[in-house]
mmCIF file of C-alpha atoms in Angstrom:
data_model
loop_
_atom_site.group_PDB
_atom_site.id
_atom_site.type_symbol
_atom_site.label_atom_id
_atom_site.label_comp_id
_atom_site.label_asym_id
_atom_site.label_seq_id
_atom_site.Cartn_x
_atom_site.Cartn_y
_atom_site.Cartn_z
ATOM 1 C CA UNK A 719 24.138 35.346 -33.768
ATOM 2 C CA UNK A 720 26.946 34.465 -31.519
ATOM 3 C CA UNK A 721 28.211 31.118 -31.493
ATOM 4 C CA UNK A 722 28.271 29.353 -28.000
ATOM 5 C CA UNK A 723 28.322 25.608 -29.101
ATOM 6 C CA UNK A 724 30.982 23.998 -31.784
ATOM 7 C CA UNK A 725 30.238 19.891 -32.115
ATOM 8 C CA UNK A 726 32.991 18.047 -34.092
ATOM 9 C CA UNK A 727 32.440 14.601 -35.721
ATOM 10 C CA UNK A 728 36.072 13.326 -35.111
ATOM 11 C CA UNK A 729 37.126 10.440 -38.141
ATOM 12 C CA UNK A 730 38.081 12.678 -41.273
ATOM 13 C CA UNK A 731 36.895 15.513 -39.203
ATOM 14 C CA UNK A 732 38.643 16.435 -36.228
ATOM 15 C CA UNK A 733 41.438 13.860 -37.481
ATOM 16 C CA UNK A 734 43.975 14.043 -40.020
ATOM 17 C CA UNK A 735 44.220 11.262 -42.643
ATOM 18 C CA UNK A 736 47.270 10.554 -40.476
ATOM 19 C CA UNK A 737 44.466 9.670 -37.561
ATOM 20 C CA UNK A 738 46.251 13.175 -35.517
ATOM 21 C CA UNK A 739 44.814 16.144 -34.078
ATOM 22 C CA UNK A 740 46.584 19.130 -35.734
ATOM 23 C CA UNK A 741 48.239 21.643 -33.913
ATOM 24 C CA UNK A 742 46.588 24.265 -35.674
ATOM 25 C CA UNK A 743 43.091 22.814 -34.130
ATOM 26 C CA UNK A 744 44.024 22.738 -31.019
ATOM 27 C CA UNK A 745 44.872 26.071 -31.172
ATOM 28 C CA UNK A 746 41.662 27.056 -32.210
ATOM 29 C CA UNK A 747 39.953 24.630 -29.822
ATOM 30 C CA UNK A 748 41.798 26.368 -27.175
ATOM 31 C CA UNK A 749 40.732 29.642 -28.033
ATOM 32 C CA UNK A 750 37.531 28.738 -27.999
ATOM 33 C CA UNK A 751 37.094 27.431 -24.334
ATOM 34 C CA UNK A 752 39.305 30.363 -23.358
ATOM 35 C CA UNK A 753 36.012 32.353 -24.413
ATOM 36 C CA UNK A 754 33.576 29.921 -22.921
ATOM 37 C CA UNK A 755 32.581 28.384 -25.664
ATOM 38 C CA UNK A 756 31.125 24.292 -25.453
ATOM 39 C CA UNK A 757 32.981 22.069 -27.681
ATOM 40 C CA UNK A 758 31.166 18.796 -27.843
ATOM 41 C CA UNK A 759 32.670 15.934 -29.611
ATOM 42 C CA UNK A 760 29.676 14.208 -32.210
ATOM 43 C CA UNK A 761 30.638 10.650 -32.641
ATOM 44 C CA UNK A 762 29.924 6.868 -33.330
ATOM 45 C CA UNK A 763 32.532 5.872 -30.272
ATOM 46 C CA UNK A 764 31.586 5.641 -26.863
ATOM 47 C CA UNK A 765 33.030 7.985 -24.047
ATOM 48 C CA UNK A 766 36.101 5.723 -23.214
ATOM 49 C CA UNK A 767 37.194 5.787 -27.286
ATOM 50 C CA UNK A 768 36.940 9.750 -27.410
ATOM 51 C CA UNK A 769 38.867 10.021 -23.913
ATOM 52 C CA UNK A 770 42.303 10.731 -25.382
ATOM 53 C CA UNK A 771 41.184 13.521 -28.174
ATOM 54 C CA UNK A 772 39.220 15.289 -25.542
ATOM 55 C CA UNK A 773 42.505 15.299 -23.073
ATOM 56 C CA UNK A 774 44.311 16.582 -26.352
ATOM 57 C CA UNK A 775 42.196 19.182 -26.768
ATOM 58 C CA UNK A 776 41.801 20.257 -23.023
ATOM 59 C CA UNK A 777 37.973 19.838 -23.204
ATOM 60 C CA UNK A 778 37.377 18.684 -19.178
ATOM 61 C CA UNK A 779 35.021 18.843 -16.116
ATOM 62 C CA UNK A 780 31.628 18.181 -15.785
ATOM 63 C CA UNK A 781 30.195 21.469 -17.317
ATOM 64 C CA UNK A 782 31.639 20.158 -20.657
ATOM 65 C CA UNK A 783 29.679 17.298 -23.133
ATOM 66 C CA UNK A 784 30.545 14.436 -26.049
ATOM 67 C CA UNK A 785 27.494 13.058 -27.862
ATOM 68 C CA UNK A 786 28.408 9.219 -28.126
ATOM 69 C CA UNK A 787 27.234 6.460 -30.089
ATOM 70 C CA UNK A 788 25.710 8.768 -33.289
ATOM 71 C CA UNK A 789 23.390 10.479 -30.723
ATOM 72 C CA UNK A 790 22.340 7.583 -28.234
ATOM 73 C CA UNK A 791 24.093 8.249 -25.548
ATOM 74 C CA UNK A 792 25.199 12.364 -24.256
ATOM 75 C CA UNK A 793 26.928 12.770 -21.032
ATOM 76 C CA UNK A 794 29.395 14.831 -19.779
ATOM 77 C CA UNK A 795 33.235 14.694 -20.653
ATOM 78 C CA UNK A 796 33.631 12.885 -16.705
ATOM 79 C CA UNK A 797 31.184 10.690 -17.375
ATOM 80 C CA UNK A 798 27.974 11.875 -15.884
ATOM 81 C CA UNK A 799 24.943 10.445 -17.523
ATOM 82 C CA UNK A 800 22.423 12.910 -19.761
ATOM 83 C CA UNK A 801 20.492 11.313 -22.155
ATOM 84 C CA UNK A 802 20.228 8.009 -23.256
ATOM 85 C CA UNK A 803 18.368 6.216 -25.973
ATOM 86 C CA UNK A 804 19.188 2.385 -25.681
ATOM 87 C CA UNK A 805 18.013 -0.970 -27.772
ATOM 88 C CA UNK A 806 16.468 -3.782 -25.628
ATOM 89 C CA UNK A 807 17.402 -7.492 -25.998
ATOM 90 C CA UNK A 808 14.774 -8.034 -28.549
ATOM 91 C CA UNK A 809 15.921 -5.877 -30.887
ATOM 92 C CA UNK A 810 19.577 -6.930 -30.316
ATOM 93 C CA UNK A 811 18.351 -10.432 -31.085
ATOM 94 C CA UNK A 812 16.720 -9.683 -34.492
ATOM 95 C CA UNK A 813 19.739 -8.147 -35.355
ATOM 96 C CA UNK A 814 21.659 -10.610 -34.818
ATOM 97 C CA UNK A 815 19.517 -13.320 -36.146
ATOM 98 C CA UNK A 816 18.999 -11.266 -39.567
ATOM 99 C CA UNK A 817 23.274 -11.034 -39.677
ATOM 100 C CA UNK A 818 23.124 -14.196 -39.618
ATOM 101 C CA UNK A 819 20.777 -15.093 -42.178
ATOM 102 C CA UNK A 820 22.922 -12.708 -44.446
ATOM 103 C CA UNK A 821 26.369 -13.871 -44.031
ATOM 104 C CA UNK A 822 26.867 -10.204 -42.649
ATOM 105 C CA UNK A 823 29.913 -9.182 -40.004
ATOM 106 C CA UNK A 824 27.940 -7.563 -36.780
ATOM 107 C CA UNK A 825 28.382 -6.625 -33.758
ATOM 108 C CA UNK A 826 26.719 -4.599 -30.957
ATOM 109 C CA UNK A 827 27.983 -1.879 -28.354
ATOM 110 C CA UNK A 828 27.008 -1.888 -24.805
ATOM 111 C CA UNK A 829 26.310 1.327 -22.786
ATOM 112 C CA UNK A 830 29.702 0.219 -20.512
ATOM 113 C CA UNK A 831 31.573 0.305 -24.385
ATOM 114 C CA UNK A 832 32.060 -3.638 -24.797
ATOM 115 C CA UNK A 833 32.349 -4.857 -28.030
ATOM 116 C CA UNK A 834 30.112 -8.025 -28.677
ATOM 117 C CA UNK A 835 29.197 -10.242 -31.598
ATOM 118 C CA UNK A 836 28.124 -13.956 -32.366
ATOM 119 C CA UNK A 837 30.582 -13.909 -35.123
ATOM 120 C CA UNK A 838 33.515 -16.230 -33.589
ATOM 121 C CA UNK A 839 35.409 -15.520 -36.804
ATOM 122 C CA UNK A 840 36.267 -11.502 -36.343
ATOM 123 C CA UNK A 841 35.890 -9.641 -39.271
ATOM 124 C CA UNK A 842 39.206 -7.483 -39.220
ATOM 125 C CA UNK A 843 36.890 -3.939 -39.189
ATOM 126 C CA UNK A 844 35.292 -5.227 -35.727
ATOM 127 C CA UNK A 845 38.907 -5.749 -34.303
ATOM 128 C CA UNK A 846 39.410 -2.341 -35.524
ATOM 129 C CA UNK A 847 36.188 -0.635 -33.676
ATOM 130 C CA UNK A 848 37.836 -2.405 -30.369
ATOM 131 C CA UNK A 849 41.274 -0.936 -30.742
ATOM 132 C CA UNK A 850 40.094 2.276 -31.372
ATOM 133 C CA UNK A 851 37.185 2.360 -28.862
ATOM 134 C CA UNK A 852 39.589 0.964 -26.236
ATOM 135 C CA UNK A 853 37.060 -1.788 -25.692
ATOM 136 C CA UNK A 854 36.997 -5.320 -25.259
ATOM 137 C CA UNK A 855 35.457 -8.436 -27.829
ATOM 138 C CA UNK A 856 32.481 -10.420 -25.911
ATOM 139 C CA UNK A 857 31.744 -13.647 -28.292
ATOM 140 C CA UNK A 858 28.183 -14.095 -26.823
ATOM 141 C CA UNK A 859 24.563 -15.128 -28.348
ATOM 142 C CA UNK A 860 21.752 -12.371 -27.841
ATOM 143 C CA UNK A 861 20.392 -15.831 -25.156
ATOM 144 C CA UNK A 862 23.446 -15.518 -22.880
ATOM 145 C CA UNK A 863 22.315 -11.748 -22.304
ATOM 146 C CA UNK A 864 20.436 -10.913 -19.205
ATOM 147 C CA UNK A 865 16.773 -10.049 -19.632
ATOM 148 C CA UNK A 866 17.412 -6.329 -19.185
ATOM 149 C CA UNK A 867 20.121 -6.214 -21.299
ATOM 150 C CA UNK A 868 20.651 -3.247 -23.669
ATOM 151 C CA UNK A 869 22.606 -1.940 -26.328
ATOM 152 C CA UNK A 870 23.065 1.469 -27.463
ATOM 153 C CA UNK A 871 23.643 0.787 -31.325
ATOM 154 C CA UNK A 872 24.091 -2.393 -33.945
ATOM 155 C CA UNK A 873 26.373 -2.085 -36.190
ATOM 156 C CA UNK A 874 26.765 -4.037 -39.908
ATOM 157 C CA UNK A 875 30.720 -4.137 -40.960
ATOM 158 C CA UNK A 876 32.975 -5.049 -43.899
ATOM 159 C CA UNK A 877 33.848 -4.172 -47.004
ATOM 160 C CA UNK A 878 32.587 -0.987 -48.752
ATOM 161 C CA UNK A 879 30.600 -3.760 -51.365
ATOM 162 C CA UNK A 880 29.164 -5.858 -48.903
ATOM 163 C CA UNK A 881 27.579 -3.136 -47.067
ATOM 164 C CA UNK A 882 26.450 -1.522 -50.674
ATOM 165 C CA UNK A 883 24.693 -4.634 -51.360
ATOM 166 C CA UNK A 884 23.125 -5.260 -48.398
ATOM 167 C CA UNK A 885 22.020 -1.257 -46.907
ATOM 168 C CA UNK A 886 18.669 -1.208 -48.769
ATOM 169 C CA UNK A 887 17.868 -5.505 -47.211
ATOM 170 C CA UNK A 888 18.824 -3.845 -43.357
ATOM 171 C CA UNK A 889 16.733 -0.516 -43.989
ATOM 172 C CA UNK A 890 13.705 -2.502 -44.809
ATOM 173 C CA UNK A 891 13.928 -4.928 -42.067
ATOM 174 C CA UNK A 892 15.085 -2.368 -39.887
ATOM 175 C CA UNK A 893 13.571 1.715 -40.603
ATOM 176 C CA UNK A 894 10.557 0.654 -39.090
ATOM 177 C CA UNK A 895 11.189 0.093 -36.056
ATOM 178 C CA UNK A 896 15.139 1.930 -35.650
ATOM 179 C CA UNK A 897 16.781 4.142 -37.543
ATOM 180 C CA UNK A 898 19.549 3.244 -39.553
ATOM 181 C CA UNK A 899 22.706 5.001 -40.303
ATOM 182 C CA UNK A 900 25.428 4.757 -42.926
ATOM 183 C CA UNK A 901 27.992 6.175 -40.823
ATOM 184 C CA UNK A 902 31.411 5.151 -43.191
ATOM 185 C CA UNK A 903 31.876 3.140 -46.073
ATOM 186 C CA UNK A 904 32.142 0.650 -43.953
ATOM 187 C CA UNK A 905 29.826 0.895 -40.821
ATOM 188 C CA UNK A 906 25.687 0.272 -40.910
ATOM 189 C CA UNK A 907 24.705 1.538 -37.728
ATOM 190 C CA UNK A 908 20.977 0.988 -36.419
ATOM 191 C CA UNK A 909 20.455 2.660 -32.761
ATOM 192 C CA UNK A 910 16.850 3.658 -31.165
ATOM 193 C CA UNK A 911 14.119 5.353 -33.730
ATOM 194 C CA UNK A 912 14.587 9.032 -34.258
ATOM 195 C CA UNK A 913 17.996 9.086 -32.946
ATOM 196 C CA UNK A 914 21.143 11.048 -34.238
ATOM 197 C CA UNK A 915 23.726 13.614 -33.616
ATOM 198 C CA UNK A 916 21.286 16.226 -34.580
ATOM 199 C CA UNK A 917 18.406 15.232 -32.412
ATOM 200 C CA UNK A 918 20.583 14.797 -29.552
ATOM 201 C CA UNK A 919 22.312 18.111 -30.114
ATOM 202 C CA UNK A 920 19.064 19.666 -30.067
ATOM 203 C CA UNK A 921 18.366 17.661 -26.418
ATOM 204 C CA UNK A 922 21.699 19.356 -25.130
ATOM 205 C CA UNK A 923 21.003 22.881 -26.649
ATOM 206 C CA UNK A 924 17.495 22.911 -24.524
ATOM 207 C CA UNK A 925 19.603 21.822 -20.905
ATOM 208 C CA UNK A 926 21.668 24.555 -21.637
ATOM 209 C CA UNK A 927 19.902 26.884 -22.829
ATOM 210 C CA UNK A 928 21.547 27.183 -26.269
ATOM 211 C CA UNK A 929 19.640 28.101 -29.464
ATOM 212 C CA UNK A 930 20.333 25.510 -32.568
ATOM 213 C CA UNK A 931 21.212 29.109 -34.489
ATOM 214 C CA UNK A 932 24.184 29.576 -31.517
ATOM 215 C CA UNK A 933 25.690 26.427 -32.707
ATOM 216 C CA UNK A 934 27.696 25.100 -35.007
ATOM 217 C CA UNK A 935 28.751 21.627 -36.360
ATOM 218 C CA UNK A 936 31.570 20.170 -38.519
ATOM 219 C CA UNK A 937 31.496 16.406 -40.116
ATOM 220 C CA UNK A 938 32.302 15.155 -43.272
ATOM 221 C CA UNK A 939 29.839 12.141 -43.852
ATOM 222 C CA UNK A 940 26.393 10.961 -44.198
ATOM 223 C CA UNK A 941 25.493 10.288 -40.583
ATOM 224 C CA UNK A 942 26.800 14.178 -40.234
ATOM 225 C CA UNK A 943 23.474 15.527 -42.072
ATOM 226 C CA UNK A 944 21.259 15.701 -39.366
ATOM 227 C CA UNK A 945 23.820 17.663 -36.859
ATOM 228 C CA UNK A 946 23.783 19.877 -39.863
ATOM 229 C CA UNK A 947 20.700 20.286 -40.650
ATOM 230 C CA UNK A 948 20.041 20.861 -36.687
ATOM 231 C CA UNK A 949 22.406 23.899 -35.965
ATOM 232 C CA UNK A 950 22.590 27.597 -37.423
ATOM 233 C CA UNK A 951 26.237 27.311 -39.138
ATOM 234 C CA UNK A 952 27.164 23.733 -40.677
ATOM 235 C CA UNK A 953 30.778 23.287 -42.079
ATOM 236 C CA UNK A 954 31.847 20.773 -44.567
ATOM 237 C CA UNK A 955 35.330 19.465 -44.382
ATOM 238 C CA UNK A 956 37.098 19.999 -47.612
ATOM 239 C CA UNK A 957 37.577 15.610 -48.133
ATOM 240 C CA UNK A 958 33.765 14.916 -46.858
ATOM 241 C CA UNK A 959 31.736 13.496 -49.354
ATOM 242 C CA UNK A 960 29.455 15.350 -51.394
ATOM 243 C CA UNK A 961 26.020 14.923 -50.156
ATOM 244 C CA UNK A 962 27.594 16.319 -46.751
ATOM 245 C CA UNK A 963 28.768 19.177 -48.951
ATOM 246 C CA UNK A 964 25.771 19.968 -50.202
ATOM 247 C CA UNK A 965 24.149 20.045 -46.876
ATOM 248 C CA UNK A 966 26.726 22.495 -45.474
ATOM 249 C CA UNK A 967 26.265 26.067 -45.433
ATOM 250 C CA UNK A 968 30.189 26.499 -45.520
ATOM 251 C CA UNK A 969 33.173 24.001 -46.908
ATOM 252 C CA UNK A 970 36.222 24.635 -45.301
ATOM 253 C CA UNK A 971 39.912 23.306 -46.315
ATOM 254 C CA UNK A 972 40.650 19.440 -45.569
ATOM 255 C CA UNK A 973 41.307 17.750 -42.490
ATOM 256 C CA UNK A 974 44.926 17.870 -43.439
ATOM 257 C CA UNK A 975 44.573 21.412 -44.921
ATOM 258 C CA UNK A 976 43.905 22.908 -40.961
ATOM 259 C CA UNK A 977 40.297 23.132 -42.401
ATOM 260 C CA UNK A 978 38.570 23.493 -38.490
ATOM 261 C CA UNK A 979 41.110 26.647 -37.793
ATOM 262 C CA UNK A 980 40.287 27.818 -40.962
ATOM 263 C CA UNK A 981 37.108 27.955 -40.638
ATOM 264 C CA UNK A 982 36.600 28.635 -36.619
ATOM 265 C CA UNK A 983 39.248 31.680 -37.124
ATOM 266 C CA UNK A 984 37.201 33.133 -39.733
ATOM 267 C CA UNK A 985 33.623 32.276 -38.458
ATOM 268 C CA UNK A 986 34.125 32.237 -34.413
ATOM 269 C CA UNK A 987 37.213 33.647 -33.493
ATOM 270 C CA UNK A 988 37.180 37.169 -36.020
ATOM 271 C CA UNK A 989 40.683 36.491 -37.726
ATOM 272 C CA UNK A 990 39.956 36.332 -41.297
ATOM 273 C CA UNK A 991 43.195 36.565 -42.251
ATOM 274 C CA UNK A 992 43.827 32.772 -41.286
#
C-alpha cells in the first residue's frame, strides 16, 4: 500500500549523534513533500523546540502536523490546535509531592512550553530540556498554580541509575491513573492515560483520512513502540536499542550512517540502489 504519512522521532532519529540533520535526509524529506507526502515530526518537545528542524526540513503551512509532548499535544506545524490530552493541577501536585518524597529531579511542561519545577537546585538534565525546547525555568509550587492549571506531561530526570532505581516506585504510583513512559535513559515521562505517539498518530490518520497501513514511522527508543506498533511499515534506526529493534519490521543504517534516506529511498521513494 502506498505510503502517504512518514512520522520521525527526532533525538537519535532524525538527528545525528552530532545533534544535525543530514543532508542526505533532507534530501529525502524533500522528495517526499515534493510528492505530497505528510511528514510529521513524533516527539517529547513541544512545538517551539521542534521549530528549527521543521524549517530545516521545509515541512510548513497549516496542512502539515508535529505530534508534541510523546502524543499529548498534535497541531499543525503553524501552530493550530488538534488534539490535546492535558494533566490537571491535581495530578501535577502528586507528582510533585511524590518527587519530593524521593529525592527525585522533576519537572513539568506547560501547553505554552514553560519549563517548571519545585526543585530550586536544577538538576543539569532539566537545564538541558530548556535549552533545547527553547523554553524558560518557572521555580513554582503546584499551590502557586491557578485552579485550571494544566500540564501536558511530568517528567522524572537524572542519571541513567537514578531513574533505573526508581521506574518500577513511579509506575506503581503512577500506571493507574497516567501512563508512564521511559522516553531516554534519562527521562520518565507520565502524560494523560492511554496517551502516546501511536495513539495520537492514529487520531491524525482518522482527520485525514489516512490508513495506519499508509504510514510509516521511524524511532529508535522505547517510547517509539507504540508509533510502531500503530502504522503499516516501522523502521528501526541502526543505534536504537534493541527492544525497538525487535518491534520494527525494518532496521535501517544509523543516524550517522544516512539510515532515514536509506531506508525512505528504498521503501518510499523506489531507488533501491541508495
Amino acid at each position: 500500500m502506498t505510503i502517504k504519512l512518514i512520522a520521525f522521532d527526532i533525538d537519535d532519529t532524525l538527528l545525528s549523534s552530532a545533534k544535525v540533520i543530514l543532508p542526505s535526509t533532507i534530501a529525502a524529506v524533500h522528495e517526499c513533500l515534493a510528492r505530497g507526502l505528510k511528514i510529521v515530526l513524533c516527539t517529547g518537545r513541544p512545538l517551539a523546540g521542534v521549530a528549527p528542524f521543521l524549517a530545516e526540513l521545509g515541512v510548513t503551512g497549516d496542512d502539515q502536523y508535529v505530534v508534541t509532548y510523546n502524543g499529548a499535544v498534535t497541531e499543525t506545524v503553524s501552530g493550530r490546535l488538534i488534539i490535546s490530552h492535558l494533566i490537571d493541577r491535581a495530578g501535577y501536585a502528586a507528582m510533585t509531592d511524590f518527587a519530593a518524597a524521593h529525592r527525585l529531579p522533576f519537572n513539568v511542561v506547560d501547553p505554552q512550553s514553560a519549563i517548571i519545577t519545585a526543585d530550586h537546585d536544577l538538576d543539569p538534565m532539566i537545564v538541558v530540556q530548556a535549552y533545547e525546547n527553547r523554553a524558560g525555568v518557572l521555580i513554582r509550587e503546584p499551590g502557586e498554580m491557578p485552579a485550571d492549571f494544566a500540564i501536558a506531561k511530568g517528567v522524572f530526570v537524572g542519571t541513567e541509575a537514578q531513574l533505573d532505581a526508581a521506574e518500577n516506585a513511579v509506575r506503581v504510583a503512577f500506571s493507574p491513573r497516567f501512563s508512564v513512559i521511559r522516553a531516554g535513559r534519562q527521562f520518565l515521562e507520565v502524560m494523560a492515560l492511554g496517551i502516546d505517539k501511536g495513539k495520537a498518530l492514529l487520531a491524525l490518520g482518522e482527520q485525514l483520512g489516512i490508513l495506519p497501513e499508509e504510514m510509516m514511522a521511524f524511532g529508535d527508543e522505547e517510547n517509539d513502540l507504540a508509533m510502531f506498533d500503530a502504522v503499516g511499515t516501522a523502521v528501526a534506526m541502526g543505534n536504537g536499542t534493541d527492544v525497538a529493534k525487535a518491534h520494527a519490521d525494518v532496521v535501517t543504517a544509523s543516524n550517522d550512517e544516512d539510515g532515514i534516506a536509506k531506508a525512505l529511498a528504498s521503501l518510499v521513494l523506489g531507488d533501491t540502489g541508495v
